[in-house]
Amino acid sequence: MSNVRAAHLTRRGILAAGGALGLGAALAACGDDDAKSGSSDKETTAAKSGPWTFKDDRGTTVKLDKVPANIVAFVGVAAALYDYGVSVKGVFGPTKTKAGKADVQAGDMDISKLTVLGNEWGQFNIEKYAALAPDVLITTMFDGAGTLWYVPEESKDKIAKLAPSVGISAYDRQLTVPLQRVWALAESLGADMTASRATDAKKRFEEASARLRAAAKAHPDIKVLAGSAAQSIFYVSGSNLSVDLEYFKALGVNFVEPSASVLKASGGWYESLSWENVDKYQADIIMMDDRTATIQPADITQATWKKLPAVKAGQVIPRSPEPIFSYDKCVAMVEHLAKAIETAKKVS
């Protein structure tokens, strides 16, 4: 949600948007019917010691003589694979905070054991990448054009020559689709998807989703707003395009959001408001972007923010615009929203 390059949006724009784009991504919001359909698990085949084949969400089929051993991935994808028992050699994307701790997108990984090729938007050390002798590069995509997330535009051709790539789409689809795709990817890489750590997490996610559906049905008057904070701008997300918001809306969550005509200026992602106008939309619950590149609720000093009914009522919860696509990591985000709706006071 933060940077934009394609639709003439500002870099800060999409990042803060609370949409699905992250730092410095200027992604065009073009359609992708093939990506929306998703690839069938039957299109993914692998043996732990034999040839490896995987068809990604660009429709590109990667074929290797053996299952990849030297995997390099966007940090969020690496974190999801880690939850299924698949380790990577190197990562790129937000991995370490300024304090040297693991970024929220690193999940449960021990980042001290990883080769970090770049921690910020535009950073990707090609020399380090080559030294890892990568078998495959895996990342997400947040547009319909198949742009590989956090792979710098200016060096993408050099990077592509070193190893084939796999793209998992997180654009204009519900959360369950990339969850299923990463599950299939992990299985193809040799993960035991019958293990309790995988099956139990999937069951907990399904239970959390049922709880959220019930909460939304029982409290249809509770309005939810998805926001993200920057120094001079507050971003209000639309409920389309982002995988989490599309899923929550499908479960019945009542989102208050900008109109389609207003969202059009950002390619459908968000509306940017000055802090003076942060009260344009009235909500009972505010979901705030939890990425380290954004300002967190406790650090927002604007008086207009503090006067918002949801803020005064303590009804502000975290949101992960770039989810770690493992069932385990997505349980909490669903449960947090379900609990918030169940307990929210009507303040709007």
mmCIF file of C-alpha atoms in Angstrom:
data_model
loop_
_atom_site.group_PDB
_atom_site.id
_atom_site.type_symbol
_atom_site.label_atom_id
_atom_site.label_comp_id
_atom_site.label_asym_id
_atom_site.label_seq_id
_atom_site.Cartn_x
_atom_site.Cartn_y
_atom_site.Cartn_z
ATOM 1 C CA MET A 1 0.000 0.000 0.000
ATOM 2 C CA SER A 2 2.528 2.470 -0.334
ATOM 3 C CA ASN A 3 4.280 3.283 -3.459
ATOM 4 C CA VAL A 4 3.005 3.650 -6.863
ATOM 5 C CA ARG A 5 4.606 3.792 -10.174
ATOM 6 C CA ALA A 6 2.114 2.847 -12.794
ATOM 7 C CA ALA A 7 -1.128 4.684 -12.422
ATOM 8 C CA HIS A 8 0.711 7.929 -11.739
ATOM 9 C CA LEU A 9 0.140 7.384 -8.022
ATOM 10 C CA THR A 10 2.659 8.552 -5.485
ATOM 11 C CA ARG A 11 5.063 6.086 -3.961
ATOM 12 C CA ARG A 12 3.701 6.757 -0.547
ATOM 13 C CA GLY A 13 0.204 6.407 -1.907
ATOM 14 C CA ILE A 14 -0.410 2.748 -2.271
ATOM 15 C CA LEU A 15 1.704 1.807 0.656
ATOM 16 C CA ALA A 16 -0.424 3.762 3.008
ATOM 17 C CA ALA A 17 -3.490 2.959 1.115
ATOM 18 C CA GLY A 18 -4.233 -0.046 3.192
ATOM 19 C CA GLY A 19 -4.805 -1.755 -0.102
ATOM 20 C CA ALA A 20 -2.462 -4.499 -1.052
ATOM 21 C CA LEU A 21 0.500 -2.723 -2.449
ATOM 22 C CA GLY A 22 3.560 -2.249 -0.354
ATOM 23 C CA LEU A 23 6.390 0.182 -0.182
ATOM 24 C CA GLY A 24 7.146 1.742 -3.454
ATOM 25 C CA ALA A 25 4.967 -0.130 -5.798
ATOM 26 C CA ALA A 26 3.473 1.620 -8.699
ATOM 27 C CA LEU A 27 1.193 -1.027 -9.887
ATOM 28 C CA ALA A 28 -1.459 -0.610 -12.491
ATOM 29 C CA ALA A 29 -4.888 -1.959 -11.726
ATOM 30 C CA CYS A 30 -5.486 -3.922 -14.867
ATOM 31 C CA GLY A 31 -7.641 -7.011 -15.166
ATOM 32 C CA ASP A 32 -6.390 -10.570 -14.993
ATOM 33 C CA ASP A 33 -9.056 -13.146 -15.654
ATOM 34 C CA ASP A 34 -6.582 -15.991 -15.746
ATOM 35 C CA ALA A 35 -5.163 -15.027 -12.377
ATOM 36 C CA LYS A 36 -8.628 -14.698 -10.857
ATOM 37 C CA SER A 37 -9.459 -18.244 -11.771
ATOM 38 C CA GLY A 38 -6.363 -19.525 -9.993
ATOM 39 C CA SER A 39 -4.526 -22.654 -10.992
ATOM 40 C CA SER A 40 -5.743 -26.061 -10.010
ATOM 41 C CA ASP A 41 -3.708 -28.107 -7.571
ATOM 42 C CA LYS A 42 -3.686 -30.759 -10.297
ATOM 43 C CA GLU A 43 -1.445 -28.455 -12.314
ATOM 44 C CA THR A 44 1.209 -28.716 -9.624
ATOM 45 C CA THR A 45 3.256 -31.882 -9.521
ATOM 46 C CA ALA A 46 6.439 -32.810 -7.762
ATOM 47 C CA ALA A 47 8.283 -35.716 -6.285
ATOM 48 C CA LYS A 48 10.693 -35.116 -3.439
ATOM 49 C CA SER A 49 13.589 -36.371 -5.539
ATOM 50 C CA GLY A 50 12.288 -36.186 -9.096
ATOM 51 C CA PRO A 51 11.464 -33.458 -11.620
ATOM 52 C CA TRP A 52 9.599 -30.400 -10.357
ATOM 53 C CA THR A 53 6.840 -28.550 -12.155
ATOM 54 C CA PHE A 54 4.727 -25.651 -10.970
ATOM 55 C CA LYS A 55 2.321 -23.437 -12.891
ATOM 56 C CA ASP A 56 2.144 -20.001 -11.322
ATOM 57 C CA ASP A 57 -0.547 -17.323 -11.438
ATOM 58 C CA ARG A 58 0.884 -15.707 -14.563
ATOM 59 C CA GLY A 59 0.196 -18.956 -16.348
ATOM 60 C CA THR A 60 3.941 -19.614 -16.464
ATOM 61 C CA THR A 61 5.035 -23.197 -15.910
ATOM 62 C CA VAL A 62 8.423 -23.666 -14.285
ATOM 63 C CA LYS A 63 10.084 -27.002 -14.911
ATOM 64 C CA LEU A 64 13.240 -28.162 -13.149
ATOM 65 C CA ASP A 65 15.127 -31.459 -13.069
ATOM 66 C CA LYS A 66 14.656 -31.663 -9.319
ATOM 67 C CA VAL A 67 12.737 -30.042 -6.496
ATOM 68 C CA PRO A 68 14.309 -26.630 -5.758
ATOM 69 C CA ALA A 69 16.756 -26.668 -2.859
ATOM 70 C CA ASN A 70 18.103 -23.131 -3.101
ATOM 71 C CA ILE A 71 14.958 -21.034 -2.827
ATOM 72 C CA VAL A 72 14.938 -17.242 -2.704
ATOM 73 C CA ALA A 73 11.633 -15.592 -1.874
ATOM 74 C CA PHE A 74 9.895 -12.394 -0.892
ATOM 75 C CA VAL A 75 9.992 -12.389 2.892
ATOM 76 C CA GLY A 76 6.233 -12.861 3.340
ATOM 77 C CA VAL A 77 6.207 -15.876 1.022
ATOM 78 C CA ALA A 78 9.260 -17.294 2.774
ATOM 79 C CA ALA A 79 7.457 -16.922 6.112
ATOM 80 C CA ALA A 80 4.437 -18.812 4.785
ATOM 81 C CA LEU A 81 6.575 -21.638 3.404
ATOM 82 C CA TYR A 82 8.422 -21.783 6.733
ATOM 83 C CA ASP A 83 5.129 -22.490 8.484
ATOM 84 C CA TYR A 84 4.808 -25.584 6.293
ATOM 85 C CA GLY A 85 8.365 -26.743 6.906
ATOM 86 C CA VAL A 86 9.996 -25.385 3.744
ATOM 87 C CA SER A 87 13.134 -23.281 4.273
ATOM 88 C CA VAL A 88 14.615 -20.701 1.936
ATOM 89 C CA LYS A 89 18.206 -19.537 1.445
ATOM 90 C CA GLY A 90 17.566 -15.874 0.865
ATOM 91 C CA VAL A 91 14.835 -13.271 1.184
ATOM 92 C CA PHE A 92 14.035 -9.777 -0.056
ATOM 93 C CA GLY A 93 11.530 -7.256 1.203
ATOM 94 C CA PRO A 94 10.878 -5.935 4.756
ATOM 95 C CA THR A 95 12.805 -8.398 6.937
ATOM 96 C CA LYS A 96 14.425 -6.334 9.707
ATOM 97 C CA THR A 97 13.156 -3.301 11.571
ATOM 98 C CA LYS A 98 15.430 -0.330 12.244
ATOM 99 C CA ALA A 99 15.948 -1.835 15.687
ATOM 100 C CA GLY A 100 17.267 -5.014 14.093
ATOM 101 C CA LYS A 101 14.288 -7.138 15.074
ATOM 102 C CA ALA A 102 12.256 -9.330 12.758
ATOM 103 C CA ASP A 103 9.741 -7.364 10.703
ATOM 104 C CA VAL A 104 6.093 -8.343 11.039
ATOM 105 C CA GLN A 105 6.281 -9.819 7.524
ATOM 106 C CA ALA A 106 9.056 -12.215 8.565
ATOM 107 C CA GLY A 107 6.673 -14.316 10.634
ATOM 108 C CA ASP A 108 8.371 -16.940 12.780
ATOM 109 C CA MET A 109 11.589 -17.172 10.766
ATOM 110 C CA ASP A 110 14.969 -16.722 12.435
ATOM 111 C CA ILE A 111 16.163 -13.856 10.264
ATOM 112 C CA SER A 112 19.739 -14.224 11.527
ATOM 113 C CA LYS A 113 19.962 -17.400 9.454
ATOM 114 C CA LEU A 114 18.800 -15.771 6.231
ATOM 115 C CA THR A 115 20.683 -13.950 3.509
ATOM 116 C CA VAL A 116 18.815 -10.677 3.088
ATOM 117 C CA LEU A 117 19.145 -9.356 -0.463
ATOM 118 C CA GLY A 118 17.295 -6.137 0.232
ATOM 119 C CA ASN A 119 15.250 -4.820 3.118
ATOM 120 C CA GLU A 120 13.535 -1.914 1.415
ATOM 121 C CA TRP A 121 11.747 -1.125 -1.814
ATOM 122 C CA GLY A 122 14.219 -0.962 -4.701
ATOM 123 C CA GLN A 123 16.908 -2.935 -2.884
ATOM 124 C CA PHE A 124 17.997 -6.257 -4.386
ATOM 125 C CA ASN A 125 21.657 -7.316 -4.235
ATOM 126 C CA ILE A 126 22.178 -9.251 -7.456
ATOM 127 C CA GLU A 127 25.702 -10.345 -6.482
ATOM 128 C CA LYS A 128 24.460 -11.924 -3.262
ATOM 129 C CA TYR A 129 21.586 -13.478 -5.193
ATOM 130 C CA ALA A 130 23.925 -15.063 -7.726
ATOM 131 C CA ALA A 131 26.175 -16.365 -4.943
ATOM 132 C CA LEU A 132 23.243 -18.343 -3.533
ATOM 133 C CA ALA A 133 23.034 -20.284 -6.825
ATOM 134 C CA PRO A 134 19.243 -19.937 -6.748
ATOM 135 C CA ASP A 135 17.048 -22.646 -8.219
ATOM 136 C CA VAL A 136 13.924 -20.484 -8.140
ATOM 137 C CA LEU A 137 12.694 -17.054 -7.039
ATOM 138 C CA ILE A 138 9.216 -16.865 -5.508
ATOM 139 C CA THR A 139 7.184 -13.771 -4.775
ATOM 140 C CA THR A 140 3.699 -12.327 -4.790
ATOM 141 C CA MET A 141 1.990 -10.085 -7.342
ATOM 142 C CA PHE A 142 -0.303 -7.145 -6.641
ATOM 143 C CA ASP A 143 -1.437 -6.206 -10.111
ATOM 144 C CA GLY A 144 -2.996 -7.905 -13.088
ATOM 145 C CA ALA A 145 0.112 -7.475 -15.227
ATOM 146 C CA GLY A 146 2.181 -10.093 -13.414
ATOM 147 C CA THR A 147 4.629 -7.634 -11.824
ATOM 148 C CA LEU A 148 6.817 -9.530 -9.368
ATOM 149 C CA TRP A 149 6.583 -7.910 -5.960
ATOM 150 C CA TYR A 150 9.769 -6.228 -4.701
ATOM 151 C CA VAL A 151 11.775 -7.258 -7.774
ATOM 152 C CA PRO A 152 13.199 -3.916 -8.982
ATOM 153 C CA GLU A 153 12.048 -2.897 -12.434
ATOM 154 C CA GLU A 154 15.496 -1.642 -13.400
ATOM 155 C CA SER A 155 17.225 -4.960 -12.631
ATOM 156 C CA LYS A 156 14.463 -7.488 -13.255
ATOM 157 C CA ASP A 157 16.024 -8.740 -16.511
ATOM 158 C CA LYS A 158 19.373 -9.480 -14.856
ATOM 159 C CA ILE A 159 17.591 -11.202 -11.983
ATOM 160 C CA ALA A 160 15.488 -13.278 -14.373
ATOM 161 C CA LYS A 161 18.588 -14.697 -16.070
ATOM 162 C CA LEU A 162 19.823 -16.256 -12.840
ATOM 163 C CA ALA A 163 16.803 -18.434 -12.025
ATOM 164 C CA PRO A 164 13.182 -18.975 -13.075
ATOM 165 C CA SER A 165 10.496 -17.202 -11.068
ATOM 166 C CA VAL A 166 7.139 -18.135 -9.569
ATOM 167 C CA GLY A 167 4.473 -15.497 -8.940
ATOM 168 C CA ILE A 168 1.536 -15.972 -6.562
ATOM 169 C CA SER A 169 -1.231 -13.457 -7.195
ATOM 170 C CA ALA A 170 -2.651 -11.431 -4.320
ATOM 171 C CA TYR A 171 -4.606 -9.115 -6.598
ATOM 172 C CA ASP A 172 -8.396 -8.801 -6.810
ATOM 173 C CA ARG A 173 -9.248 -12.150 -5.243
ATOM 174 C CA GLN A 174 -10.340 -13.413 -1.876
ATOM 175 C CA LEU A 175 -7.825 -14.450 0.769
ATOM 176 C CA THR A 176 -8.581 -18.145 0.401
ATOM 177 C CA VAL A 177 -7.181 -18.244 -3.146
ATOM 178 C CA PRO A 178 -3.542 -17.322 -2.380
ATOM 179 C CA LEU A 179 -3.790 -19.466 0.753
ATOM 180 C CA GLN A 180 -4.647 -22.436 -1.446
ATOM 181 C CA ARG A 181 -1.943 -21.559 -3.956
ATOM 182 C CA VAL A 182 0.805 -21.319 -1.340
ATOM 183 C CA TRP A 183 -0.444 -24.595 0.157
ATOM 184 C CA ALA A 184 -0.063 -26.222 -3.274
ATOM 185 C CA LEU A 185 3.348 -24.626 -3.730
ATOM 186 C CA ALA A 186 4.585 -25.864 -0.354
ATOM 187 C CA GLU A 187 3.322 -29.359 -1.138
ATOM 188 C CA SER A 188 5.148 -29.322 -4.467
ATOM 189 C CA LEU A 189 8.338 -28.366 -2.633
ATOM 190 C CA GLY A 190 8.096 -31.440 -0.426
ATOM 191 C CA ALA A 191 6.130 -30.200 2.573
ATOM 192 C CA ASP A 192 4.011 -32.757 4.397
ATOM 193 C CA MET A 193 0.566 -31.213 4.145
ATOM 194 C CA THR A 194 -0.969 -34.044 6.165
ATOM 195 C CA ALA A 195 1.081 -32.989 9.202
ATOM 196 C CA SER A 196 -0.920 -31.625 12.105
ATOM 197 C CA ARG A 197 0.777 -28.215 11.937
ATOM 198 C CA ALA A 198 -0.766 -27.759 8.494
ATOM 199 C CA THR A 199 -4.142 -29.430 8.952
ATOM 200 C CA ASP A 200 -4.768 -27.947 12.400
ATOM 201 C CA ALA A 201 -4.004 -24.433 11.152
ATOM 202 C CA LYS A 202 -6.375 -24.871 8.215
ATOM 203 C CA LYS A 203 -9.116 -26.048 10.575
ATOM 204 C CA ARG A 204 -8.553 -23.072 12.897
ATOM 205 C CA PHE A 205 -8.761 -20.701 9.940
ATOM 206 C CA GLU A 206 -12.053 -22.237 8.844
ATOM 207 C CA GLU A 207 -13.410 -21.970 12.389
ATOM 208 C CA ALA A 208 -12.289 -18.346 12.639
ATOM 209 C CA SER A 209 -13.974 -17.583 9.321
ATOM 210 C CA ALA A 210 -17.227 -19.152 10.523
ATOM 211 C CA ARG A 211 -16.988 -17.043 13.666
ATOM 212 C CA LEU A 212 -16.495 -13.869 11.634
ATOM 213 C CA ARG A 213 -19.426 -14.697 9.380
ATOM 214 C CA ALA A 214 -21.634 -15.217 12.441
ATOM 215 C CA ALA A 215 -20.421 -11.998 14.064
ATOM 216 C CA ALA A 216 -21.094 -9.964 10.924
ATOM 217 C CA LYS A 217 -24.568 -11.464 10.633
ATOM 218 C CA ALA A 218 -25.369 -10.765 14.271
ATOM 219 C CA HIS A 219 -24.089 -7.168 14.097
ATOM 220 C CA PRO A 220 -24.899 -5.852 10.613
ATOM 221 C CA ASP A 221 -24.959 -2.266 11.866
ATOM 222 C CA ILE A 222 -21.309 -2.272 12.921
ATOM 223 C CA LYS A 223 -19.325 -0.384 10.296
ATOM 224 C CA VAL A 224 -15.658 -1.120 9.667
ATOM 225 C CA LEU A 225 -13.080 1.148 8.008
ATOM 226 C CA ALA A 226 -9.646 0.067 6.765
ATOM 227 C CA GLY A 227 -7.056 2.797 7.108
ATOM 228 C CA SER A 228 -3.343 3.489 6.943
ATOM 229 C CA ALA A 229 -1.377 6.402 8.330
ATOM 230 C CA ALA A 230 1.417 8.472 6.839
ATOM 231 C CA GLN A 231 2.952 11.706 8.071
ATOM 232 C CA SER A 232 0.584 14.050 6.249
ATOM 233 C CA ILE A 233 -2.042 11.692 4.820
ATOM 234 C CA PHE A 234 -4.591 9.194 6.059
ATOM 235 C CA TYR A 235 -5.545 6.529 3.524
ATOM 236 C CA VAL A 236 -8.962 4.883 3.438
ATOM 237 C CA SER A 237 -9.067 1.603 1.532
ATOM 238 C CA GLY A 238 -11.758 0.331 -0.758
ATOM 239 C CA SER A 239 -12.875 -3.221 -0.093
ATOM 240 C CA ASN A 240 -12.075 -4.439 -3.613
ATOM 241 C CA LEU A 241 -8.679 -5.589 -4.918
ATOM 242 C CA SER A 242 -7.228 -6.398 -1.466
ATOM 243 C CA VAL A 243 -7.355 -10.109 -0.645
ATOM 244 C CA ASP A 244 -8.231 -9.685 3.027
ATOM 245 C CA LEU A 245 -10.943 -7.061 2.589
ATOM 246 C CA GLU A 246 -12.559 -8.913 -0.309
ATOM 247 C CA TYR A 247 -12.745 -12.025 1.863
ATOM 248 C CA PHE A 248 -14.103 -10.209 4.902
ATOM 249 C CA LYS A 249 -16.727 -8.511 2.760
ATOM 250 C CA ALA A 250 -17.763 -11.887 1.355
ATOM 251 C CA LEU A 251 -18.262 -13.065 4.950
ATOM 252 C CA GLY A 252 -20.659 -10.192 5.506
ATOM 253 C CA VAL A 253 -18.530 -7.484 7.120
ATOM 254 C CA ASN A 254 -20.082 -4.025 6.671
ATOM 255 C CA PHE A 255 -17.323 -1.787 5.294
ATOM 256 C CA VAL A 256 -17.598 1.974 5.079
ATOM 257 C CA GLU A 257 -15.458 3.034 2.138
ATOM 258 C CA PRO A 258 -14.945 5.566 -0.645
ATOM 259 C CA SER A 259 -17.198 5.378 -3.690
ATOM 260 C CA ALA A 260 -16.001 3.722 -6.885
ATOM 261 C CA SER A 261 -15.669 7.113 -8.565
ATOM 262 C CA VAL A 262 -13.393 8.376 -5.781
ATOM 263 C CA LEU A 263 -11.317 5.196 -5.772
ATOM 264 C CA LYS A 264 -10.822 5.452 -9.521
ATOM 265 C CA ALA A 265 -8.061 8.032 -9.023
ATOM 266 C CA SER A 266 -5.905 5.413 -7.273
ATOM 267 C CA GLY A 267 -6.680 2.547 -9.605
ATOM 268 C CA GLY A 268 -9.370 1.326 -7.231
ATOM 269 C CA TRP A 269 -7.270 1.030 -4.076
ATOM 270 C CA TYR A 270 -7.878 3.951 -1.742
ATOM 271 C CA GLU A 271 -8.722 7.582 -1.063
ATOM 272 C CA SER A 272 -6.138 9.870 0.503
ATOM 273 C CA LEU A 273 -7.365 12.350 3.102
ATOM 274 C CA SER A 274 -5.645 15.169 4.924
ATOM 275 C CA TRP A 275 -5.628 14.721 8.680
ATOM 276 C CA GLU A 276 -8.060 17.631 8.905
ATOM 277 C CA ASN A 277 -10.577 15.542 6.971
ATOM 278 C CA VAL A 278 -9.917 12.218 8.657
ATOM 279 C CA ASP A 279 -13.503 12.209 9.975
ATOM 280 C CA LYS A 280 -15.017 12.079 6.485
ATOM 281 C CA TYR A 281 -16.162 8.491 7.041
ATOM 282 C CA GLN A 282 -17.807 7.392 10.280
ATOM 283 C CA ALA A 283 -16.959 3.902 11.505
ATOM 284 C CA ASP A 284 -17.399 1.806 14.623
ATOM 285 C CA ILE A 285 -14.160 -0.147 14.098
ATOM 286 C CA ILE A 286 -10.974 1.006 12.384
ATOM 287 C CA MET A 287 -8.524 -1.560 11.018
ATOM 288 C CA MET A 288 -5.048 -0.022 10.772
ATOM 289 C CA ASP A 289 -2.167 -1.101 8.540
ATOM 290 C CA ASP A 290 0.368 -2.914 10.752
ATOM 291 C CA ARG A 291 3.383 -2.721 8.426
ATOM 292 C CA THR A 292 6.483 -1.061 9.800
ATOM 293 C CA ALA A 293 6.571 1.490 6.985
ATOM 294 C CA THR A 294 3.344 3.037 8.255
ATOM 295 C CA ILE A 295 2.615 5.072 11.375
ATOM 296 C CA GLN A 296 1.020 2.913 14.045
ATOM 297 C CA PRO A 297 -2.055 4.061 16.010
ATOM 298 C CA ALA A 298 -0.140 4.627 19.256
ATOM 299 C CA ASP A 299 2.148 7.069 17.444
ATOM 300 C CA ILE A 300 -0.547 9.142 15.742
ATOM 301 C CA THR A 301 -0.594 12.567 17.387
ATOM 302 C CA GLN A 302 -3.187 14.400 15.280
ATOM 303 C CA ALA A 303 -6.071 15.710 17.389
ATOM 304 C CA THR A 304 -8.566 14.900 14.632
ATOM 305 C CA TRP A 305 -7.598 11.231 14.879
ATOM 306 C CA LYS A 306 -7.973 11.165 18.649
ATOM 307 C CA LYS A 307 -11.480 12.623 18.341
ATOM 308 C CA LEU A 308 -12.755 9.833 16.086
ATOM 309 C CA PRO A 309 -15.523 7.865 17.871
ATOM 310 C CA ALA A 310 -13.876 4.502 17.169
ATOM 311 C CA VAL A 311 -10.547 5.760 18.515
ATOM 312 C CA LYS A 312 -12.121 7.217 21.653
ATOM 313 C CA ALA A 313 -13.945 3.903 22.207
ATOM 314 C CA GLY A 314 -10.713 1.917 21.846
ATOM 315 C CA GLN A 315 -12.078 0.110 18.804
ATOM 316 C CA VAL A 316 -8.943 0.145 16.654
ATOM 317 C CA ILE A 317 -7.395 -3.153 15.582
ATOM 318 C CA PRO A 318 -4.408 -4.129 13.410
ATOM 319 C CA ARG A 319 -4.708 -5.136 9.783
ATOM 320 C CA SER A 320 -2.202 -6.958 7.576
ATOM 321 C CA PRO A 321 -2.564 -5.609 4.008
ATOM 322 C CA GLU A 322 0.192 -8.002 2.913
ATOM 323 C CA PRO A 323 -0.763 -11.197 4.742
ATOM 324 C CA ILE A 324 1.605 -14.096 5.256
ATOM 325 C CA PHE A 325 -0.255 -16.661 3.196
ATOM 326 C CA SER A 326 -0.199 -19.610 5.574
ATOM 327 C CA TYR A 327 -3.368 -20.645 7.374
ATOM 328 C CA ASP A 328 -1.606 -20.318 10.713
ATOM 329 C CA LYS A 329 -0.736 -16.660 10.183
ATOM 330 C CA CYS A 330 -4.156 -15.744 8.800
ATOM 331 C CA VAL A 331 -6.098 -17.133 11.756
ATOM 332 C CA ALA A 332 -5.301 -14.198 14.042
ATOM 333 C CA MET A 333 -6.344 -11.521 11.558
ATOM 334 C CA VAL A 334 -9.741 -13.171 11.097
ATOM 335 C CA GLU A 335 -10.207 -13.746 14.841
ATOM 336 C CA HIS A 336 -9.261 -10.150 15.700
ATOM 337 C CA LEU A 337 -11.934 -8.777 13.399
ATOM 338 C CA ALA A 338 -14.531 -11.275 14.598
ATOM 339 C CA LYS A 339 -13.888 -10.382 18.246
ATOM 340 C CA ALA A 340 -13.929 -6.663 17.464
ATOM 341 C CA ILE A 341 -17.333 -6.916 15.786
ATOM 342 C CA GLU A 342 -18.727 -9.123 18.559
ATOM 343 C CA THR A 343 -17.731 -6.639 21.265
ATOM 344 C CA ALA A 344 -17.962 -3.289 19.468
ATOM 345 C CA LYS A 345 -20.139 -0.481 20.724
ATOM 346 C CA LYS A 346 -22.160 1.355 18.108
ATOM 347 C CA VAL A 347 -20.406 4.740 18.031
ATOM 348 C CA SER A 348 -20.845 5.953 14.461
#
